[in-house]
Coordinates of C-alpha atoms in Angstrom, one line a residue:
Chain A
M1 CA 126.7 -90.7 97.4
N2 CA 128.9 -93.0 95.4
I3 CA 132.5 -93.2 96.5
S4 CA 133.8 -95.1 93.5
E5 CA 132.2 -92.5 91.2
R6 CA 133.8 -89.7 93.2
Q7 CA 137.2 -91.4 93.0
K8 CA 136.8 -91.9 89.3
D9 CA 135.9 -88.3 88.9
F10 CA 138.9 -87.2 91.0
L11 CA 141.2 -89.3 88.8
S12 CA 139.7 -88.0 85.6
V13 CA 140.6 -84.4 86.6
I14 CA 144.2 -85.5 87.3
E15 CA 144.3 -87.4 84.0
K16 CA 143.1 -84.3 82.2
L17 CA 146.0 -82.3 83.7
D18 CA 148.5 -84.9 82.3
I19 CA 151.2 -83.7 80.0
P20 CA 149.7 -84.2 76.5
P21 CA 151.3 -87.2 74.7
T22 CA 152.0 -85.0 71.6
L23 CA 153.9 -82.5 73.7
F24 CA 155.8 -85.4 75.2
K25 CA 156.8 -86.6 71.8
N26 CA 157.6 -83.1 70.6
A27 CA 159.9 -82.5 73.6
Q28 CA 161.6 -85.8 73.0
S29 CA 162.3 -84.9 69.4
K30 CA 163.6 -81.5 70.5
Y31 CA 166.2 -82.9 72.9
E32 CA 167.2 -85.6 70.4
A33 CA 167.8 -82.8 67.8
L34 CA 169.8 -80.9 70.4
A35 CA 172.1 -84.0 71.0
T36 CA 172.5 -84.3 67.2
F37 CA 173.4 -80.6 66.9
L38 CA 176.0 -80.9 69.6
G39 CA 177.4 -84.0 67.9
E40 CA 177.7 -82.1 64.6
H41 CA 179.8 -79.5 66.5
G42 CA 182.2 -82.0 67.9
I43 CA 180.6 -82.7 71.3
E44 CA 179.7 -86.3 71.8
A45 CA 176.8 -86.1 74.3
T46 CA 173.6 -88.0 75.2
I47 CA 170.6 -86.1 76.4
Y48 CA 168.1 -87.8 78.6
P49 CA 165.2 -86.7 80.8
Q50 CA 165.5 -86.7 84.5
G51 CA 163.1 -86.2 87.4
S52 CA 159.3 -86.4 86.9
F53 CA 159.8 -86.2 83.1
A54 CA 161.7 -89.5 83.2
L55 CA 159.6 -91.1 86.0
G56 CA 156.1 -90.4 84.5
T57 CA 155.1 -88.2 87.4
V58 CA 155.0 -84.8 85.7
T59 CA 152.4 -82.4 87.1
R60 CA 151.1 -79.2 85.6
P61 CA 152.6 -76.2 87.2
I62 CA 150.2 -74.1 89.3
K63 CA 151.4 -70.9 87.7
K64 CA 150.1 -70.0 84.3
A65 CA 147.3 -72.6 84.6
D66 CA 145.5 -71.0 81.7
S67 CA 148.4 -71.6 79.3
P68 CA 150.4 -74.3 81.0
S69 CA 154.1 -74.3 80.6
Y70 CA 156.1 -77.4 81.5
D71 CA 159.7 -77.3 82.5
L72 CA 161.3 -80.5 81.4
D73 CA 164.6 -81.4 83.1
C74 CA 167.2 -83.1 80.9
I75 CA 170.8 -84.1 81.5
C76 CA 173.3 -83.4 78.8
Q77 CA 176.0 -85.9 79.5
V78 CA 179.1 -85.3 77.6
S79 CA 181.3 -88.4 77.0
G80 CA 184.3 -88.8 79.3
T81 CA 184.6 -88.4 83.1
K82 CA 185.0 -85.5 85.4
L83 CA 188.8 -86.0 85.4
E84 CA 188.9 -84.8 81.8
Y85 CA 187.2 -81.4 82.4
T86 CA 187.0 -78.6 84.9
P87 CA 183.4 -77.8 85.9
S88 CA 183.6 -74.4 84.2
D89 CA 185.1 -75.8 81.0
L90 CA 182.2 -78.2 80.7
R91 CA 179.6 -75.4 81.2
N92 CA 181.4 -73.1 78.7
L93 CA 181.7 -75.8 76.1
I94 CA 177.9 -76.3 76.0
E95 CA 177.1 -72.7 76.4
N96 CA 179.4 -71.4 73.7
T97 CA 178.3 -74.0 71.3
L98 CA 174.6 -73.3 71.8
K99 CA 174.7 -69.5 72.1
D100 CA 176.5 -69.1 68.7
N101 CA 173.8 -70.9 66.9
D102 CA 170.8 -69.2 65.3
T103 CA 168.3 -71.8 66.5
Y104 CA 169.3 -72.1 70.1
G105 CA 171.2 -68.8 70.8
G106 CA 168.2 -66.6 71.2
K107 CA 166.3 -69.1 73.3
L108 CA 169.1 -69.8 75.8
V109 CA 168.8 -68.6 79.4
R110 CA 171.7 -69.1 81.7
W111 CA 171.2 -70.4 85.3
E112 CA 173.4 -71.5 88.1
E113 CA 173.1 -75.2 87.4
C114 CA 171.5 -75.4 83.9
F115 CA 170.6 -73.7 80.7
T116 CA 167.0 -73.2 79.8
I117 CA 165.8 -73.4 76.2
E118 CA 162.3 -72.0 75.6
Y119 CA 160.2 -73.5 72.9
A120 CA 157.1 -72.1 71.1
D121 CA 153.6 -73.1 72.1
V122 CA 152.0 -76.2 70.7
N123 CA 148.2 -76.0 70.9
G124 CA 148.4 -73.4 73.7
V125 CA 150.8 -75.5 75.7
S126 CA 154.4 -74.4 75.9
F127 CA 157.5 -76.1 77.4
S128 CA 161.1 -75.4 78.1
I129 CA 164.0 -77.7 78.5
D130 CA 166.3 -77.3 81.4
L131 CA 169.6 -78.7 80.2
V132 CA 172.0 -79.7 83.0
P133 CA 175.6 -80.3 81.7
A134 CA 177.2 -83.4 83.1
V135 CA 180.0 -86.0 82.7
S136 CA 180.4 -89.4 84.1
D137 CA 181.6 -89.5 87.7
S138 CA 185.1 -90.7 88.5
D139 CA 185.7 -94.4 89.1
F140 CA 187.0 -93.5 92.5
K141 CA 183.7 -91.9 93.5
K142 CA 181.8 -94.8 92.0
A143 CA 183.9 -97.3 94.0
T144 CA 183.2 -95.3 97.2
L145 CA 179.4 -95.5 96.6
I146 CA 179.7 -99.3 96.0
T147 CA 181.5 -99.7 99.4
K148 CA 178.5 -97.9 100.9
G149 CA 176.3 -100.8 99.9
L150 CA 174.8 -99.4 96.7
N151 CA 174.0 -101.7 93.8
P152 CA 176.9 -101.4 91.3
Q153 CA 174.4 -101.3 88.4
I154 CA 172.9 -98.1 89.9
V155 CA 176.3 -96.6 90.7
D156 CA 177.5 -97.1 87.1
T157 CA 175.3 -94.2 85.9
S158 CA 176.6 -91.8 88.5
I159 CA 177.4 -88.4 87.0
A160 CA 179.1 -85.1 88.0
I161 CA 177.4 -81.8 87.5
P162 CA 179.0 -78.3 87.7
R163 CA 177.6 -76.3 90.6
Q164 CA 178.3 -72.6 91.1
N165 CA 180.0 -72.0 94.5
S166 CA 181.0 -68.4 94.0
K167 CA 180.4 -65.8 91.3
K168 CA 182.9 -67.2 88.9
S169 CA 183.8 -70.5 90.3
Y170 CA 182.2 -73.9 89.9
C171 CA 182.7 -77.2 91.7
W172 CA 181.5 -80.8 90.9
I173 CA 178.6 -82.3 92.6
S174 CA 177.4 -85.9 92.2
N175 CA 174.1 -86.9 90.9
N176 CA 172.5 -90.0 89.5
P177 CA 169.1 -89.5 87.8
K178 CA 169.5 -92.7 85.7
G179 CA 170.3 -94.7 88.8
F180 CA 167.3 -93.1 90.6
K181 CA 165.1 -94.0 87.6
M182 CA 166.4 -97.6 87.6
W183 CA 165.5 -97.8 91.3
F184 CA 162.1 -96.3 90.8
D185 CA 161.3 -98.4 87.7
E186 CA 162.0 -101.6 89.6
I187 CA 159.5 -100.7 92.3
N188 CA 157.0 -99.3 89.9
A189 CA 157.2 -102.3 87.5
P190 CA 154.6 -104.6 89.2
F191 CA 152.2 -101.6 89.7
L192 CA 152.7 -100.6 86.0
M193 CA 152.1 -104.2 84.9
Y194 CA 148.8 -104.3 86.6
A195 CA 147.8 -100.9 85.1
Q196 CA 148.7 -102.2 81.6
K197 CA 146.7 -105.3 82.3
C198 CA 143.7 -103.2 83.3
E199 CA 144.1 -101.1 80.2
K200 CA 144.0 -104.1 77.9
R201 CA 140.9 -105.3 79.6
G202 CA 139.4 -101.9 79.1
I203 CA 139.0 -101.1 82.7
F204 CA 140.3 -97.6 82.2
E205 CA 138.3 -95.5 79.9
H206 CA 140.9 -93.7 77.9
A207 CA 139.5 -92.2 74.7
S208 CA 142.1 -94.0 72.6
V209 CA 144.3 -96.4 74.5
E210 CA 146.0 -97.5 71.4
D211 CA 147.3 -94.0 70.8
L212 CA 148.5 -93.6 74.2
P213 CA 152.3 -93.9 74.2
K214 CA 154.2 -95.9 76.8
E215 CA 155.0 -92.7 78.6
G216 CA 151.3 -91.8 78.9
R217 CA 150.4 -94.9 81.0
H218 CA 150.4 -94.4 84.7
S219 CA 150.6 -97.0 87.5
A220 CA 148.9 -96.5 90.8
L221 CA 152.3 -95.5 92.3
Q222 CA 152.8 -92.8 89.6
R223 CA 149.3 -91.5 90.2
V224 CA 149.8 -91.4 93.9
I225 CA 152.9 -89.3 93.4
Q226 CA 151.1 -87.0 91.1
I227 CA 148.2 -86.6 93.5
L228 CA 150.6 -85.8 96.3
K229 CA 152.4 -83.3 94.2
Y230 CA 149.2 -81.5 93.1
Q231 CA 147.9 -81.5 96.7
R232 CA 151.3 -80.1 97.9
D233 CA 151.4 -77.4 95.2
T234 CA 147.8 -76.2 96.0
Y235 CA 148.4 -76.4 99.8
Y236 CA 151.7 -74.6 99.9
S237 CA 150.6 -71.9 97.4
K238 CA 148.7 -70.4 100.3
F239 CA 151.8 -69.5 102.2
A240 CA 153.9 -66.5 101.4
N241 CA 157.0 -68.6 101.7
G242 CA 155.5 -71.8 100.4
D243 CA 158.3 -72.6 97.9
E244 CA 160.9 -72.5 100.7
I245 CA 159.1 -74.9 103.0
K246 CA 157.2 -77.3 100.7
P247 CA 158.6 -80.9 100.5
I248 CA 160.6 -81.3 97.3
S249 CA 159.4 -83.6 94.5
A250 CA 162.4 -85.9 94.8
L251 CA 161.5 -86.4 98.5
I252 CA 157.8 -87.1 97.9
T253 CA 158.7 -89.6 95.1
T254 CA 161.4 -91.4 97.1
M255 CA 159.1 -91.7 100.2
A256 CA 156.1 -92.8 98.2
A257 CA 158.1 -95.4 96.2
R258 CA 159.8 -96.8 99.3
I259 CA 156.5 -97.2 101.1
A260 CA 154.9 -98.7 97.9
S261 CA 157.8 -101.2 97.7
N262 CA 156.6 -102.6 101.1
Y263 CA 153.0 -102.7 100.0
E264 CA 152.2 -106.3 99.2
K265 CA 149.1 -105.7 97.1
K266 CA 150.6 -104.6 93.7
D267 CA 147.2 -104.9 92.0
C268 CA 145.8 -102.2 94.2
S269 CA 143.8 -99.1 93.3
V270 CA 145.2 -95.6 93.4
F271 CA 143.3 -94.8 96.5
E272 CA 144.3 -98.0 98.3
L273 CA 147.9 -97.2 97.8
L274 CA 147.4 -93.5 98.6
E275 CA 145.8 -94.3 101.9
Y276 CA 148.6 -96.7 102.8
V277 CA 151.3 -94.1 101.8
L278 CA 149.6 -91.3 103.8
N279 CA 149.2 -93.5 106.9
R280 CA 152.9 -94.5 106.8
L281 CA 153.9 -90.9 106.4
E282 CA 151.6 -89.6 109.1
M283 CA 153.0 -92.0 111.7
C284 CA 156.6 -90.7 111.2
I285 CA 155.8 -87.7 113.4
H286 CA 155.6 -90.0 116.4
Q287 CA 159.4 -90.4 116.2
T288 CA 159.7 -86.9 117.7
E289 CA 157.7 -88.0 120.8
M290 CA 159.7 -91.1 121.8
T291 CA 163.0 -92.9 121.5
F292 CA 163.7 -94.6 118.2
E293 CA 163.6 -98.0 119.9
Q294 CA 160.1 -97.2 121.3
Y295 CA 159.0 -96.0 117.8
S296 CA 160.4 -99.2 116.2
F297 CA 158.6 -101.3 118.6
Q298 CA 155.3 -99.5 118.4
Y299 CA 155.1 -98.4 114.8
D300 CA 157.8 -99.1 112.2
N301 CA 161.4 -100.3 112.4
S302 CA 162.4 -98.7 109.1
P303 CA 160.5 -95.4 108.6
V304 CA 161.0 -93.8 105.2
L305 CA 161.4 -90.5 107.0
L306 CA 163.9 -91.2 109.7
Y307 CA 164.3 -88.9 112.8
K308 CA 167.4 -89.6 114.8
N309 CA 169.4 -87.3 117.1
G310 CA 167.3 -84.3 116.2
K311 CA 167.9 -84.8 112.5
W312 CA 165.5 -85.9 109.7
N313 CA 166.9 -88.1 107.0
V314 CA 165.7 -89.5 103.7
P315 CA 168.7 -90.9 101.8
N316 CA 168.7 -90.6 98.0
P317 CA 168.3 -94.2 96.8
A318 CA 171.0 -93.5 94.1
D319 CA 173.4 -91.7 96.5
P320 CA 173.2 -92.5 100.2
E321 CA 175.4 -89.4 101.0
D322 CA 172.6 -87.2 99.7
N323 CA 170.0 -86.5 102.3
L324 CA 166.8 -85.4 100.6
A325 CA 165.5 -84.0 103.8
N326 CA 168.6 -82.1 104.7
K327 CA 166.7 -78.8 105.1
W328 CA 164.2 -80.3 107.5
S329 CA 166.6 -80.2 110.5
E330 CA 167.6 -76.6 109.8
D331 CA 164.1 -75.2 109.5
D332 CA 161.5 -76.6 111.7
R333 CA 158.7 -75.0 109.7
I334 CA 159.3 -77.7 107.1
P335 CA 158.5 -80.8 109.2
K336 CA 155.8 -78.9 111.0
S337 CA 153.9 -77.9 107.9
F338 CA 154.6 -81.2 106.3
F339 CA 152.8 -83.2 109.0
K340 CA 149.9 -80.8 109.0
W341 CA 149.6 -81.1 105.3
V342 CA 149.6 -84.9 105.5
T343 CA 146.8 -84.8 108.1
V344 CA 144.8 -82.3 106.1
I345 CA 145.0 -84.2 102.8
K346 CA 144.3 -87.5 104.5
K347 CA 141.1 -86.0 105.9
D348 CA 140.1 -84.6 102.5
L349 CA 140.8 -87.7 100.6
F350 CA 139.4 -90.3 103.0
E351 CA 136.8 -88.4 105.1
V352 CA 135.4 -85.8 102.8
M353 CA 135.4 -88.4 100.0
T354 CA 133.1 -90.6 102.0
Q355 CA 130.8 -87.8 103.4
K356 CA 127.2 -87.9 102.4
D357 CA 127.2 -84.3 101.2
D358 CA 128.1 -84.0 97.5
N359 CA 128.7 -80.3 97.9
Q360 CA 131.5 -80.9 100.5
F361 CA 133.2 -83.1 98.0
G362 CA 132.7 -80.4 95.4
V363 CA 134.3 -77.9 97.8
F364 CA 137.3 -80.2 98.2
M365 CA 137.6 -80.6 94.4
E366 CA 137.3 -76.8 94.0
N367 CA 140.0 -76.3 96.6
S368 CA 142.2 -78.9 94.9
F369 CA 141.9 -78.0 91.3
S370 CA 140.4 -74.6 90.7
D371 CA 143.9 -73.1 90.3
Y372 CA 144.6 -75.6 87.5
D373 CA 141.3 -76.0 85.7
P374 CA 138.6 -73.7 87.2
N375 CA 136.0 -74.6 84.5
N376 CA 136.3 -78.4 84.9
P377 CA 132.8 -79.8 84.6
I378 CA 133.5 -82.3 87.4
I379 CA 133.9 -79.4 89.9
K380 CA 130.6 -78.0 88.6
K381 CA 128.9 -81.4 88.8
Y382 CA 129.4 -81.5 92.6
R383 CA 129.3 -77.7 93.4
K384 CA 126.2 -77.2 91.2
T385 CA 125.8 -73.5 90.8
R386 CA 127.1 -72.6 94.3
V387 CA 129.7 -69.8 94.1
A388 CA 131.5 -68.7 97.2
T389 CA 131.5 -65.0 97.9
P390 CA 135.1 -63.7 98.1
I391 CA 136.2 -62.1 101.3
N392 CA 137.8 -58.6 101.1
A393 CA 140.8 -58.8 103.4
S394 CA 140.9 -55.1 103.9
T395 CA 137.5 -55.0 105.6
A396 CA 137.4 -58.5 107.1
S397 CA 137.4 -58.9 110.8
K398 CA 140.5 -60.2 112.6
P399 CA 139.7 -62.4 115.5
Y400 CA 140.6 -60.9 118.9
Y401 CA 141.5 -62.6 122.2
C402 CA 140.8 -60.7 125.4
S403 CA 141.6 -62.7 128.4
Chain B
M1 CA 126.0 -47.8 120.7
R2 CA 122.4 -47.9 121.8
I3 CA 120.3 -50.2 119.7
D4 CA 116.7 -49.1 119.6
Y5 CA 114.1 -51.8 118.9
N6 CA 112.2 -49.8 116.2
H7 CA 115.5 -48.9 114.5
I8 CA 116.8 -52.5 114.5
R9 CA 113.6 -54.4 113.6
P10 CA 114.0 -54.0 109.8
Q11 CA 117.6 -55.0 110.1
I12 CA 116.7 -58.2 112.0
D13 CA 114.0 -59.0 109.4
E14 CA 116.7 -58.5 106.7
L15 CA 119.0 -60.9 108.5
L16 CA 116.3 -63.5 109.0
M17 CA 115.5 -63.3 105.3
S18 CA 119.2 -63.8 104.3
Y19 CA 119.7 -66.7 106.7
S20 CA 116.5 -68.7 106.4
D21 CA 117.3 -71.2 109.1
L22 CA 117.9 -68.5 111.7
K23 CA 114.9 -68.0 114.1
E24 CA 114.0 -65.4 116.6
E25 CA 113.6 -66.5 120.1
D26 CA 110.2 -65.9 121.5
T27 CA 110.7 -64.0 124.7
E28 CA 109.1 -61.3 126.8
N29 CA 112.6 -59.9 127.5
N30 CA 112.9 -56.3 126.5
A31 CA 116.6 -56.1 127.1
S32 CA 117.7 -58.0 124.1
I33 CA 116.7 -59.9 121.0
I34 CA 118.0 -63.5 120.6
L35 CA 118.4 -65.2 117.2
F36 CA 119.5 -68.8 116.9
G37 CA 119.8 -71.5 114.3
R38 CA 121.9 -72.7 111.4
V39 CA 123.7 -70.3 109.1
S40 CA 125.3 -71.3 105.8
I41 CA 128.7 -69.7 105.1
N42 CA 130.0 -70.0 101.6
R43 CA 133.1 -67.8 101.3
S44 CA 136.5 -67.9 99.7
Y45 CA 139.9 -66.2 100.1
N46 CA 143.3 -66.8 98.6
G47 CA 142.1 -69.7 96.5
F48 CA 140.5 -71.5 99.4
T49 CA 136.7 -72.0 99.8
I50 CA 134.5 -73.0 102.7
D51 CA 130.8 -73.9 102.3
K52 CA 129.6 -75.1 105.7
K53 CA 126.7 -74.7 108.1
Y54 CA 127.2 -73.5 111.6
D55 CA 124.7 -73.5 114.6
I56 CA 124.9 -70.2 116.3
K57 CA 123.1 -67.9 118.8
I58 CA 123.1 -64.2 118.3
L59 CA 122.3 -61.8 121.1
I60 CA 121.4 -58.2 120.2
P61 CA 121.3 -56.0 123.3
L62 CA 118.7 -53.3 123.3
N63 CA 119.1 -49.8 124.8
N64 CA 122.5 -50.2 126.4
D65 CA 126.1 -49.6 125.3
E66 CA 126.8 -53.1 124.1
L67 CA 127.5 -54.8 120.8
P68 CA 125.8 -57.9 119.4
D69 CA 127.5 -61.2 120.4
V70 CA 127.7 -64.6 118.8
W71 CA 127.9 -68.0 120.5
D72 CA 129.1 -71.2 118.8
I73 CA 126.2 -73.4 120.1
G74 CA 127.0 -76.2 117.6
N75 CA 130.5 -76.5 119.0
H76 CA 132.0 -76.2 115.6
I77 CA 135.0 -74.3 116.9
D78 CA 137.6 -76.2 118.8
K79 CA 137.3 -75.5 122.5
I80 CA 141.0 -74.7 122.7
Y81 CA 140.9 -72.2 119.9
I82 CA 142.3 -69.0 121.3
H83 CA 139.6 -66.7 119.8
R84 CA 136.7 -68.5 121.5
Y85 CA 135.6 -67.9 125.1
P86 CA 135.1 -71.0 127.2
D87 CA 131.3 -70.5 127.2
G88 CA 131.3 -70.6 123.4
K89 CA 131.2 -66.8 122.8
L90 CA 133.2 -65.8 119.8
C91 CA 136.0 -63.2 120.1
L92 CA 134.9 -61.7 116.8
E93 CA 137.0 -58.5 116.9
T94 CA 137.9 -55.6 119.2
E95 CA 135.1 -53.5 120.4
A96 CA 136.6 -50.4 118.8
F97 CA 136.7 -52.1 115.3
I98 CA 133.1 -53.4 115.5
A99 CA 131.8 -50.1 116.9
F100 CA 133.6 -48.2 114.2
C101 CA 132.0 -50.4 111.5
F102 CA 128.5 -49.7 112.9
Y103 CA 129.4 -46.0 113.1
N104 CA 130.2 -46.2 109.4
G105 CA 126.7 -47.5 108.7
Y106 CA 127.0 -51.3 109.0
S107 CA 123.6 -53.0 109.2
L108 CA 123.3 -56.3 111.1
L109 CA 123.5 -58.1 107.8
Q110 CA 126.8 -56.4 106.9
W111 CA 128.0 -57.2 110.4
M112 CA 127.2 -60.8 109.7
K113 CA 128.8 -60.8 106.3
N114 CA 132.0 -58.8 107.2
I115 CA 132.6 -59.7 110.8
V116 CA 130.9 -63.0 111.7
E117 CA 131.3 -64.9 108.4
P118 CA 135.0 -63.9 108.0
Y119 CA 135.5 -65.1 111.6
Y120 CA 134.4 -68.6 110.8
F121 CA 136.3 -68.6 107.5
S122 CA 139.4 -67.5 109.4
Y123 CA 139.0 -70.3 111.9
E124 CA 138.7 -72.9 109.1
Y125 CA 141.7 -71.5 107.3
Y126 CA 143.7 -71.5 110.4
S127 CA 142.8 -75.1 111.2
R128 CA 144.0 -76.1 107.8
F129 CA 147.1 -74.0 107.2
G130 CA 148.1 -72.9 110.7
E131 CA 148.0 -69.3 109.6
F132 CA 145.3 -66.6 109.8
P133 CA 144.3 -65.6 106.3
Y134 CA 144.1 -61.9 107.0
G135 CA 145.7 -61.8 110.4
D136 CA 144.4 -61.9 114.0
R137 CA 144.6 -59.3 116.7
G138 CA 147.2 -59.6 119.4
H139 CA 146.3 -60.3 123.0
N140 CA 144.8 -57.6 125.2
L141 CA 146.3 -54.1 124.6
V142 CA 148.4 -55.2 121.6
G143 CA 145.2 -56.0 119.7
I144 CA 143.6 -52.7 120.8
I145 CA 146.6 -50.7 119.6
E146 CA 146.6 -52.7 116.3
T147 CA 143.0 -51.8 115.8
Y148 CA 143.7 -48.0 116.2
Q149 CA 146.7 -48.4 114.0
Q150 CA 144.4 -49.8 111.3
I151 CA 141.7 -47.2 111.8
F152 CA 144.0 -44.2 112.0
K153 CA 146.2 -45.7 109.2
E154 CA 149.2 -45.1 111.4
S155 CA 151.9 -47.7 111.9
D156 CA 153.8 -45.7 114.6
C157 CA 152.5 -46.8 118.1
A158 CA 153.7 -43.6 119.7
K159 CA 151.6 -41.5 117.4
V160 CA 148.6 -43.8 118.0
Y161 CA 149.0 -43.1 121.7
K162 CA 149.2 -39.4 121.1
L163 CA 146.1 -39.5 119.0
L164 CA 144.2 -41.4 121.7
R165 CA 145.3 -39.0 124.3
A166 CA 144.0 -36.1 122.2
I167 CA 140.7 -38.0 121.7
S168 CA 140.3 -38.5 125.4
Q169 CA 140.4 -34.7 125.9
R170 CA 137.5 -34.5 123.4
K171 CA 138.7 -31.4 121.7
Y172 CA 138.8 -31.2 117.9
R173 CA 140.7 -28.3 116.4
G174 CA 141.2 -28.9 112.7
H175 CA 143.3 -25.9 112.1
L176 CA 145.8 -26.6 114.9
P177 CA 148.8 -29.0 114.7
C178 CA 147.9 -32.6 114.5
P179 CA 148.2 -34.4 117.9
C180 CA 150.5 -36.9 116.3
E181 CA 153.1 -34.2 116.1
S182 CA 153.8 -34.6 112.4
G183 CA 153.9 -30.8 112.0
M184 CA 150.9 -30.7 109.7
I185 CA 147.5 -29.3 110.7
T186 CA 145.0 -31.8 112.1
R187 CA 142.6 -31.4 109.2
K188 CA 145.3 -32.4 106.7
C189 CA 146.7 -35.1 108.8
H190 CA 144.7 -37.5 111.1
G191 CA 141.7 -35.2 111.5
R192 CA 139.3 -37.1 109.4
L193 CA 140.3 -40.4 111.1
I194 CA 140.1 -39.3 114.7
Y195 CA 137.0 -37.1 114.3
P196 CA 134.4 -39.9 114.7
F197 CA 135.9 -40.9 118.1
I198 CA 135.5 -37.3 119.3
S199 CA 132.1 -36.6 117.9
D200 CA 130.3 -39.9 118.6
D201 CA 129.5 -40.6 122.2
Y202 CA 129.8 -44.4 121.9
L203 CA 133.1 -44.4 120.0
F204 CA 134.4 -41.7 122.4
S205 CA 133.6 -43.9 125.4
I206 CA 135.4 -46.9 123.9
A207 CA 138.5 -44.8 122.9
K208 CA 138.6 -43.2 126.3
R209 CA 138.5 -46.5 128.1
D210 CA 141.1 -48.0 125.8
Y211 CA 143.3 -45.0 126.4
S212 CA 142.9 -45.4 130.2
R213 CA 143.9 -49.0 129.9
L214 CA 146.9 -48.1 127.8
C215 CA 148.0 -45.5 130.4
E216 CA 147.6 -48.0 133.2
A217 CA 149.8 -50.5 131.3
I218 CA 152.4 -47.8 130.7

């Protein structure tokens, strides 16, 4: 049993699931072309990635694992502020311009908050761009955010997005993906610097580091977020209503980054940081068992996942009015399953990883990754030729309890 | 179900062959056969796999109306788990369900593969996800009614009750209206599903007892 070899093997599976750099470049050229097209039709707009695409924490979707399809979220920010448009006008402007065009019209799918443009497969990997129309937020809204203590530099990039509030009517909602990225990049910078230093020294064994674009490099923090997202997707896929109760990516990213910002060792390994993050998340449950004062004294005086007056709260770092855990207080299945999940993956990653039995580690790998990459040789390395016999639910016993 | 030694011997040998770490207890006792040792369970369902070893004891009663039982002698199952008796005996399934499986030709090996192994899998799955992968039986009578609902392929509890009442009278008339009162003749309705409980002494005794308990509760 060699723990560092197992950790390396685990990370190599994650690395293999990364978005291919060619696809990344291809997507980039596609959204740049889209911005040029809009410009040629009189719409001055900048298109930029948001969410995991912008933060370097993209994970392969669990569905269609054989022919992965990545959904890349982009903001299409039209020049001007929300005072110059109605939300419906902004949507119509983008939609009408795209749908009349031969290149984009046929690929366009209309959703409540965005338009999806499907692109053809590249080497068996397909992707689509979710385009969210936006304009800059009003100066009044920005000034309000600054009074709430937010960094003016972050506030400056705040945008307004049309959201459907009835069948035909739209309202504005605030968002700030650029501000979020700025906040995240600042926390990630020292971790990324260390990762780059390691790459230069050849500690990581990329096949061709020179070819790896900037976006392809991952810090320990980015890897931790990806691992949490993969583990979440696998775990919650077992529930009939998993999508309703799973912790959203923005929440995982925010909590992991906030915890990492307090971690002093920036030259840490992925697993060191992961253990620290999971320990901090796991302890948050104790807030429900005592007063906040007791919790602060015993555990942590600024938990990333705050529980006060029966409500869970994780403020969006780019908009304190936006509680990323707003659904948690309405549906207690969400916190309940979340803390169970944290305990389970902690056990998997730090107990099973260190168990003597290679096969148990193989089972963990199989449970983690067989939905994404069933033929990965790393799984076979640990599982050898052992194949589990499937259970037929229609004939399987259901445990009984007779008092 | 009366297990006769000569009838069960080949099935025990088959079981011992499949689970090589399972041993037969050396005993003069003619009332039962006891097997004990480590069994390896490598099963999957819904994209989740377990591959673990469990220390168990199996008691196979001879020449009386009882079913085989299993004890968790390795204490792998949490003591507060609701489907485990305090002495470690596993609440595998309802008697009616297991007896019906044996009636349909289950060998001890099939009992192990389709009843005991899924029990352990279900426990591991529940521990991890907080949900039973293919459900669990309700407490007491609820679980019993659910079993007959499954066997009779009948979701209506009232109809299940009527079918059990008809079984308890031990009369089968295929050409007469079905006891469920669907209006169809029994042969074309629940006939095939209730017939085993009328024709087989052991299944009949279980169904009759379950029906009496149901009547008492009502």
